[in-house]
PDB file of C-alpha atoms in Angstrom:
ATOM      1  CA  GLN A   1      98.483 156.072  74.698  1.00  0.00           C
ATOM      2  CA  ILE A   2      96.359 153.143  75.838  1.00  0.00           C
ATOM      3  CA  THR A   3      97.404 151.254  78.937  1.00  0.00           C
ATOM      4  CA  LEU A   4      95.799 148.523  80.996  1.00  0.00           C
ATOM      5  CA  LYS A   5      96.951 147.082  84.283  1.00  0.00           C
ATOM      6  CA  GLU A   6      95.683 144.086  86.199  1.00  0.00           C
ATOM      7  CA  SER A   7      95.693 144.021  89.981  1.00  0.00           C
ATOM      8  CA  GLY A   8      94.635 141.585  92.643  1.00  0.00           C
ATOM      9  CA  PRO A   9      95.930 138.937  95.020  1.00  0.00           C
ATOM     10  CA  THR A  10      98.879 136.784  94.078  1.00  0.00           C
ATOM     11  CA  LEU A  11      97.774 133.903  96.311  1.00  0.00           C
ATOM     12  CA  VAL A  12      94.257 132.622  96.859  1.00  0.00           C
ATOM     13  CA  ARG A  13      93.150 129.655  98.927  1.00  0.00           C
ATOM     14  CA  PRO A  14      91.025 126.909  97.355  1.00  0.00           C
ATOM     15  CA  THR A  15      87.254 127.533  97.529  1.00  0.00           C
ATOM     16  CA  GLN A  16      87.776 131.278  97.974  1.00  0.00           C
ATOM     17  CA  THR A  17      86.682 133.978  95.526  1.00  0.00           C
ATOM     18  CA  LEU A  18      89.255 135.651  93.308  1.00  0.00           C
ATOM     19  CA  THR A  19      88.674 139.315  92.479  1.00  0.00           C
ATOM     20  CA  LEU A  20      90.795 140.989  89.813  1.00  0.00           C
ATOM     21  CA  THR A  21      90.675 144.599  88.689  1.00  0.00           C
ATOM     22  CA  CYS A  22      91.695 145.958  85.314  1.00  0.00           C
ATOM     23  CA  THR A  23      92.461 149.675  85.463  1.00  0.00           C
ATOM     24  CA  PHE A  24      92.848 151.323  82.101  1.00  0.00           C
ATOM     25  CA  SER A  25      93.569 154.685  80.504  1.00  0.00           C
ATOM     26  CA  GLY A  26      93.615 156.128  77.017  1.00  0.00           C
ATOM     27  CA  PHE A  27      90.124 154.948  76.073  1.00  0.00           C
ATOM     28  CA  SER A  28      86.648 154.996  77.535  1.00  0.00           C
ATOM     29  CA  LEU A  29      83.946 152.429  78.099  1.00  0.00           C
ATOM     30  CA  TYR A  30      81.482 155.185  77.302  1.00  0.00           C
ATOM     31  CA  THR A  31      82.503 154.829  73.637  1.00  0.00           C
ATOM     32  CA  GLY A  32      80.262 152.718  71.455  1.00  0.00           C
ATOM     33  CA  GLY A  33      81.751 149.387  70.430  1.00  0.00           C
ATOM     34  CA  VAL A  34      84.476 149.361  73.068  1.00  0.00           C
ATOM     35  CA  GLY A  35      84.911 146.372  75.332  1.00  0.00           C
ATOM     36  CA  VAL A  36      87.287 144.985  77.949  1.00  0.00           C
ATOM     37  CA  GLY A  37      87.947 141.284  78.177  1.00  0.00           C
ATOM     38  CA  TRP A  38      89.798 138.850  80.401  1.00  0.00           C
ATOM     39  CA  ILE A  39      92.072 136.061  79.209  1.00  0.00           C
ATOM     40  CA  ARG A  40      94.224 133.697  81.269  1.00  0.00           C
ATOM     41  CA  GLN A  41      97.159 131.395  80.711  1.00  0.00           C
ATOM     42  CA  PRO A  42      97.922 128.560  83.125  1.00  0.00           C
ATOM     43  CA  PRO A  43     101.642 127.802  83.425  1.00  0.00           C
ATOM     44  CA  GLY A  44     102.840 125.972  80.335  1.00  0.00           C
ATOM     45  CA  LYS A  45      99.410 125.995  78.737  1.00  0.00           C
ATOM     46  CA  ALA A  46      97.497 127.931  76.117  1.00  0.00           C
ATOM     47  CA  LEU A  47      95.621 131.200  76.344  1.00  0.00           C
ATOM     48  CA  GLU A  48      92.026 130.831  77.503  1.00  0.00           C
ATOM     49  CA  TRP A  49      89.283 133.373  76.811  1.00  0.00           C
ATOM     50  CA  LEU A  50      87.250 134.104  79.945  1.00  0.00           C
ATOM     51  CA  ALA A  51      84.831 136.999  79.573  1.00  0.00           C
ATOM     52  CA  ILE A  52      84.141 140.361  77.982  1.00  0.00           C
ATOM     53  CA  ILE A  53      82.058 143.394  78.921  1.00  0.00           C
ATOM     54  CA  TYR A  54      80.955 145.988  76.383  1.00  0.00           C
ATOM     55  CA  TRP A  55      80.279 149.701  76.579  1.00  0.00           C
ATOM     56  CA  ASP A  56      76.544 149.020  76.780  1.00  0.00           C
ATOM     57  CA  ASP A  57      77.027 146.601  79.718  1.00  0.00           C
ATOM     58  CA  ASP A  58      76.474 143.531  77.538  1.00  0.00           C
ATOM     59  CA  LYS A  59      78.476 140.641  78.980  1.00  0.00           C
ATOM     60  CA  ARG A  60      79.685 137.311  77.600  1.00  0.00           C
ATOM     61  CA  TYR A  61      81.294 134.443  79.429  1.00  0.00           C
ATOM     62  CA  SER A  62      83.192 131.267  78.689  1.00  0.00           C
ATOM     63  CA  PRO A  63      80.563 128.492  78.810  1.00  0.00           C
ATOM     64  CA  SER A  64      82.821 126.248  80.906  1.00  0.00           C
ATOM     65  CA  LEU A  65      83.258 128.931  83.579  1.00  0.00           C
ATOM     66  CA  LYS A  66      80.002 130.836  83.258  1.00  0.00           C
ATOM     67  CA  THR A  67      78.600 129.725  86.605  1.00  0.00           C
ATOM     68  CA  ARG A  68      81.712 130.958  88.453  1.00  0.00           C
ATOM     69  CA  LEU A  69      82.536 134.173  86.605  1.00  0.00           C
ATOM     70  CA  THR A  70      81.165 137.686  86.952  1.00  0.00           C
ATOM     71  CA  ILE A  71      82.418 140.704  85.021  1.00  0.00           C
ATOM     72  CA  THR A  72      81.431 144.264  85.909  1.00  0.00           C
ATOM     73  CA  LYS A  73      82.553 147.753  85.010  1.00  0.00           C
ATOM     74  CA  ASP A  74      82.935 151.109  86.691  1.00  0.00           C
ATOM     75  CA  THR A  75      83.089 153.378  83.687  1.00  0.00           C
ATOM     76  CA  SER A  76      83.712 156.541  85.660  1.00  0.00           C
ATOM     77  CA  GLN A  77      86.718 154.925  87.341  1.00  0.00           C
ATOM     78  CA  SER A  78      87.962 153.271  84.119  1.00  0.00           C
ATOM     79  CA  GLN A  79      87.941 149.863  85.749  1.00  0.00           C
ATOM     80  CA  VAL A  80      86.650 146.413  84.952  1.00  0.00           C
ATOM     81  CA  VAL A  81      86.394 143.770  87.662  1.00  0.00           C
ATOM     82  CA  LEU A  82      86.401 140.010  87.193  1.00  0.00           C
ATOM     83  CA  THR A  83      85.394 137.665  89.990  1.00  0.00           C
ATOM     84  CA  LEU A  84      85.907 133.923  89.943  1.00  0.00           C
ATOM     85  CA  THR A  85      84.228 131.966  92.715  1.00  0.00           C
ATOM     86  CA  ASN A  86      85.202 128.678  94.312  1.00  0.00           C
ATOM     87  CA  VAL A  87      88.752 128.686  92.957  1.00  0.00           C
ATOM     88  CA  ASP A  88      90.798 125.521  92.576  1.00  0.00           C
ATOM     89  CA  PRO A  89      94.505 124.952  91.942  1.00  0.00           C
ATOM     90  CA  VAL A  90      93.666 124.512  88.236  1.00  0.00           C
ATOM     91  CA  ASP A  91      92.741 128.219  88.226  1.00  0.00           C
ATOM     92  CA  THR A  92      96.393 129.078  88.817  1.00  0.00           C
ATOM     93  CA  ALA A  93      97.322 131.249  85.859  1.00  0.00           C
ATOM     94  CA  THR A  94      98.486 134.591  84.589  1.00  0.00           C
ATOM     95  CA  TYR A  95      95.368 136.688  84.107  1.00  0.00           C
ATOM     96  CA  TYR A  96      95.332 139.372  81.409  1.00  0.00           C
ATOM     97  CA  CYS A  97      92.840 142.063  80.531  1.00  0.00           C
ATOM     98  CA  GLY A  98      92.570 143.414  77.018  1.00  0.00           C
ATOM     99  CA  GLN A  99      90.928 146.305  75.193  1.00  0.00           C
ATOM    100  CA  ARG A 100      88.496 145.630  72.369  1.00  0.00           C
ATOM    101  CA  PRO A 101      88.502 148.738  70.174  1.00  0.00           C
ATOM    102  CA  SER A 102      85.368 150.321  68.801  1.00  0.00           C
ATOM    103  CA  PHE A 103      86.127 149.184  65.244  1.00  0.00           C
ATOM    104  CA  ALA A 104      86.526 145.526  66.214  1.00  0.00           C
ATOM    105  CA  VAL A 105      84.107 143.009  64.750  1.00  0.00           C
ATOM    106  CA  SER A 106      84.658 140.239  67.283  1.00  0.00           C
ATOM    107  CA  GLY A 107      85.061 139.629  70.972  1.00  0.00           C
ATOM    108  CA  THR A 108      88.517 138.155  70.500  1.00  0.00           C
ATOM    109  CA  HIS A 109      90.069 141.277  68.997  1.00  0.00           C
ATOM    110  CA  PHE A 110      92.141 142.768  71.799  1.00  0.00           C
ATOM    111  CA  HIS A 111      94.253 145.583  70.448  1.00  0.00           C
ATOM    112  CA  ASN A 112      95.975 146.352  73.707  1.00  0.00           C
ATOM    113  CA  TRP A 113      96.760 144.159  76.686  1.00  0.00           C
ATOM    114  CA  GLY A 114      97.817 144.547  80.262  1.00  0.00           C
ATOM    115  CA  GLN A 115     101.066 143.015  81.460  1.00  0.00           C
ATOM    116  CA  GLY A 116      99.208 140.245  83.276  1.00  0.00           C
ATOM    117  CA  THR A 117      99.128 139.176  86.892  1.00  0.00           C
ATOM    118  CA  LEU A 118     100.059 135.735  88.168  1.00  0.00           C
ATOM    119  CA  VAL A 119      97.538 134.235  90.546  1.00  0.00           C
ATOM    120  CA  THR A 120      98.375 131.079  92.451  1.00  0.00           C
ATOM    121  CA  VAL A 121      95.659 128.973  94.043  1.00  0.00           C
ATOM    122  CA  SER A 122      97.093 126.921  96.869  1.00  0.00           C
ATOM    123  CA  SER A 123      96.399 126.030 100.435  1.00  0.00           C
TER     124      SER A 123
ATOM    125  CA  GLN B   1      91.769 120.623  74.576  1.00  0.00           C
ATOM    126  CA  SER B   2      91.319 123.856  72.647  1.00  0.00           C
ATOM    127  CA  VAL B   3      88.349 124.495  70.371  1.00  0.00           C
ATOM    128  CA  LEU B   4      90.638 125.755  67.605  1.00  0.00           C
ATOM    129  CA  THR B   5      93.351 123.349  66.476  1.00  0.00           C
ATOM    130  CA  GLN B   6      96.891 124.502  65.807  1.00  0.00           C
ATOM    131  CA  PRO B   7     100.056 122.474  65.298  1.00  0.00           C
ATOM    132  CA  PRO B   8     101.994 122.509  68.574  1.00  0.00           C
ATOM    133  CA  SER B   9     105.213 123.448  66.843  1.00  0.00           C
ATOM    134  CA  ALA B  10     106.622 124.915  63.656  1.00  0.00           C
ATOM    135  CA  SER B  11     110.107 125.783  62.524  1.00  0.00           C
ATOM    136  CA  GLY B  12     112.039 127.485  59.779  1.00  0.00           C
ATOM    137  CA  THR B  13     115.367 129.014  58.930  1.00  0.00           C
ATOM    138  CA  PRO B  14     116.026 132.735  58.617  1.00  0.00           C
ATOM    139  CA  GLY B  15     114.643 134.134  55.384  1.00  0.00           C
ATOM    140  CA  GLN B  16     112.127 131.351  54.902  1.00  0.00           C
ATOM    141  CA  THR B  17     108.349 131.593  54.998  1.00  0.00           C
ATOM    142  CA  VAL B  18     106.500 129.664  57.690  1.00  0.00           C
ATOM    143  CA  ILE B  19     102.769 129.033  57.679  1.00  0.00           C
ATOM    144  CA  ILE B  20     100.829 128.242  60.849  1.00  0.00           C
ATOM    145  CA  SER B  21      97.384 126.740  60.461  1.00  0.00           C
ATOM    146  CA  CYS B  22      94.298 127.083  62.639  1.00  0.00           C
ATOM    147  CA  SER B  23      91.368 124.737  62.177  1.00  0.00           C
ATOM    148  CA  GLY B  24      87.920 125.304  63.608  1.00  0.00           C
ATOM    149  CA  SER B  25      84.306 124.661  62.749  1.00  0.00           C
ATOM    150  CA  THR B  26      81.257 126.290  61.224  1.00  0.00           C
ATOM    151  CA  SER B  27      80.329 127.770  64.608  1.00  0.00           C
ATOM    152  CA  ASN B  28      83.557 129.735  64.981  1.00  0.00           C
ATOM    153  CA  ILE B  29      85.964 130.281  62.082  1.00  0.00           C
ATOM    154  CA  GLY B  30      83.306 129.351  59.564  1.00  0.00           C
ATOM    155  CA  SER B  31      81.048 132.164  60.801  1.00  0.00           C
ATOM    156  CA  HIS B  32      83.382 134.741  62.335  1.00  0.00           C
ATOM    157  CA  SER B  33      86.645 136.497  61.681  1.00  0.00           C
ATOM    158  CA  VAL B  34      89.993 135.300  63.005  1.00  0.00           C
ATOM    159  CA  ASP B  35      92.589 137.144  65.055  1.00  0.00           C
ATOM    160  CA  TRP B  36      96.218 136.153  65.569  1.00  0.00           C
ATOM    161  CA  TYR B  37      98.520 136.897  68.488  1.00  0.00           C
ATOM    162  CA  GLN B  38     102.252 136.678  69.057  1.00  0.00           C
ATOM    163  CA  HIS B  39     103.268 135.830  72.607  1.00  0.00           C
ATOM    164  CA  PHE B  40     106.662 135.882  74.201  1.00  0.00           C
ATOM    165  CA  PRO B  41     106.469 134.066  77.562  1.00  0.00           C
ATOM    166  CA  GLY B  42     106.328 136.468  80.467  1.00  0.00           C
ATOM    167  CA  THR B  43     105.042 139.360  78.384  1.00  0.00           C
ATOM    168  CA  ALA B  44     101.649 140.523  77.156  1.00  0.00           C
ATOM    169  CA  PRO B  45     100.370 138.910  73.947  1.00  0.00           C
ATOM    170  CA  LYS B  46     100.564 141.172  70.905  1.00  0.00           C
ATOM    171  CA  LEU B  47      97.868 141.446  68.242  1.00  0.00           C
ATOM    172  CA  LEU B  48      99.378 140.527  64.868  1.00  0.00           C
ATOM    173  CA  ILE B  49      96.335 140.113  62.645  1.00  0.00           C
ATOM    174  CA  TYR B  50      92.676 140.997  63.145  1.00  0.00           C
ATOM    175  CA  LYS B  51      89.609 140.436  61.018  1.00  0.00           C
ATOM    176  CA  ASN B  52      91.351 137.590  59.156  1.00  0.00           C
ATOM    177  CA  ASP B  53      93.938 139.624  57.294  1.00  0.00           C
ATOM    178  CA  GLN B  54      94.250 143.111  58.757  1.00  0.00           C
ATOM    179  CA  ARG B  55      97.515 144.238  60.332  1.00  0.00           C
ATOM    180  CA  PRO B  56      97.548 146.752  63.191  1.00  0.00           C
ATOM    181  CA  SER B  57      99.854 149.678  62.616  1.00  0.00           C
ATOM    182  CA  GLY B  58     103.426 148.798  63.440  1.00  0.00           C
ATOM    183  CA  VAL B  59     103.136 145.106  62.510  1.00  0.00           C
ATOM    184  CA  PRO B  60     105.521 144.333  59.631  1.00  0.00           C
ATOM    185  CA  ASP B  61     104.039 143.226  56.333  1.00  0.00           C
ATOM    186  CA  ARG B  62     106.030 140.004  56.730  1.00  0.00           C
ATOM    187  CA  PHE B  63     103.043 138.852  58.760  1.00  0.00           C
ATOM    188  CA  SER B  64      99.893 138.031  56.833  1.00  0.00           C
ATOM    189  CA  GLY B  65      96.670 136.206  57.555  1.00  0.00           C
ATOM    190  CA  SER B  66      94.067 134.415  55.509  1.00  0.00           C
ATOM    191  CA  LYS B  67      90.893 132.448  56.030  1.00  0.00           C
ATOM    192  CA  SER B  68      89.057 129.866  53.986  1.00  0.00           C
ATOM    193  CA  GLY B  69      85.991 128.043  55.185  1.00  0.00           C
ATOM    194  CA  THR B  70      86.610 126.733  58.691  1.00  0.00           C
ATOM    195  CA  SER B  71      90.391 127.207  58.603  1.00  0.00           C
ATOM    196  CA  ALA B  72      92.770 130.112  58.841  1.00  0.00           C
ATOM    197  CA  SER B  73      96.485 130.596  58.346  1.00  0.00           C
ATOM    198  CA  LEU B  74      99.203 132.921  59.520  1.00  0.00           C
ATOM    199  CA  ALA B  75     102.167 133.328  57.217  1.00  0.00           C
ATOM    200  CA  ILE B  76     105.452 134.739  58.433  1.00  0.00           C
ATOM    201  CA  GLY B  77     107.746 135.702  55.579  1.00  0.00           C
ATOM    202  CA  ARG B  78     111.453 136.550  55.619  1.00  0.00           C
ATOM    203  CA  LEU B  79     111.704 134.745  58.922  1.00  0.00           C
ATOM    204  CA  ARG B  80     113.896 136.369  61.568  1.00  0.00           C
ATOM    205  CA  SER B  81     115.322 135.053  64.825  1.00  0.00           C
ATOM    206  CA  GLU B  82     113.191 137.502  66.807  1.00  0.00           C
ATOM    207  CA  ASP B  83     110.049 135.847  65.423  1.00  0.00           C
ATOM    208  CA  GLU B  84     110.688 132.900  67.724  1.00  0.00           C
ATOM    209  CA  ALA B  85     107.602 132.968  69.951  1.00  0.00           C
ATOM    210  CA  ASP B  86     104.237 131.344  70.565  1.00  0.00           C
ATOM    211  CA  TYR B  87     101.443 132.132  68.122  1.00  0.00           C
ATOM    212  CA  TYR B  88      97.732 131.867  68.846  1.00  0.00           C
ATOM    213  CA  CYS B  89      94.642 132.126  66.690  1.00  0.00           C
ATOM    214  CA  ALA B  90      91.334 133.253  68.152  1.00  0.00           C
ATOM    215  CA  ALA B  91      87.765 133.571  66.970  1.00  0.00           C
ATOM    216  CA  TRP B  92      84.270 134.209  68.225  1.00  0.00           C
ATOM    217  CA  ASP B  93      81.964 131.245  68.565  1.00  0.00           C
ATOM    218  CA  ASP B  94      78.220 130.975  68.043  1.00  0.00           C
ATOM    219  CA  ASN B  95      77.910 129.914  71.682  1.00  0.00           C
ATOM    220  CA  LEU B  96      78.570 133.591  72.423  1.00  0.00           C
ATOM    221  CA  SER B  97      82.109 133.294  73.696  1.00  0.00           C
ATOM    222  CA  GLY B  98      85.620 133.623  72.397  1.00  0.00           C
ATOM    223  CA  VAL B  99      87.905 130.690  71.725  1.00  0.00           C
ATOM    224  CA  PHE B 100      91.663 130.415  71.319  1.00  0.00           C
ATOM    225  CA  GLY B 101      93.777 127.840  69.594  1.00  0.00           C
ATOM    226  CA  GLY B 102      96.205 125.685  71.532  1.00  0.00           C
ATOM    227  CA  GLY B 103      99.134 127.766  70.351  1.00  0.00           C
ATOM    228  CA  THR B 104     102.074 127.051  68.063  1.00  0.00           C
ATOM    229  CA  LYS B 105     105.642 127.361  69.264  1.00  0.00           C
ATOM    230  CA  LEU B 106     107.765 128.725  66.427  1.00  0.00           C
ATOM    231  CA  THR B 107     111.448 127.873  66.404  1.00  0.00           C
ATOM    232  CA  VAL B 108     113.865 129.690  64.131  1.00  0.00           C
ATOM    233  CA  LEU B 109     116.648 127.260  63.351  1.00  0.00           C
TER     234      LEU B 109
END
């Protein structure tokens, strides 16, 4: 059974750095083709693709957020970390992590998702 | 504004077939496969269709996907009240990132 769970602060002050952790089980980032991505959804708005990291440490970012985002992995701990610098109230959203399976052909194929974590940016 | 364009809303009565469209460009849908998600607010999105027309195990065959050129479609047949949710298309883009549609809110009348 594959599970993913997001963790991190629920409230962040403007200009601070947001750090979120995705802890997963049931699959490994040692496996070729596997990836873990991050997606967010601001309240009342659409899903937004943020970033993905692959088993070989290849990383891709949303062009609009590339300068503020960093994605890393700790394969031995089955964790993927996303950091977003210089946050603003518009970054308030539910943040999800998702598993890209080894047989996927794209970076938007997330077969399993975490439950999401709501992050509020406010002073 | 989302890179992929979906109608904001769609509706149908039980038993009907509803089709949700997703329009993109040559840099995304025109060059890469499309995935579709079902999302009930407050829960995790669920993968409905991947690689244009493939269903994950457990997804009913009432859900089907297709792609032609720079557009894709999700068809929901034999519509049921529990299908009332938000639906999103997604695709890779040549700028080396993923993109989602703006979402379509499906109402079962």
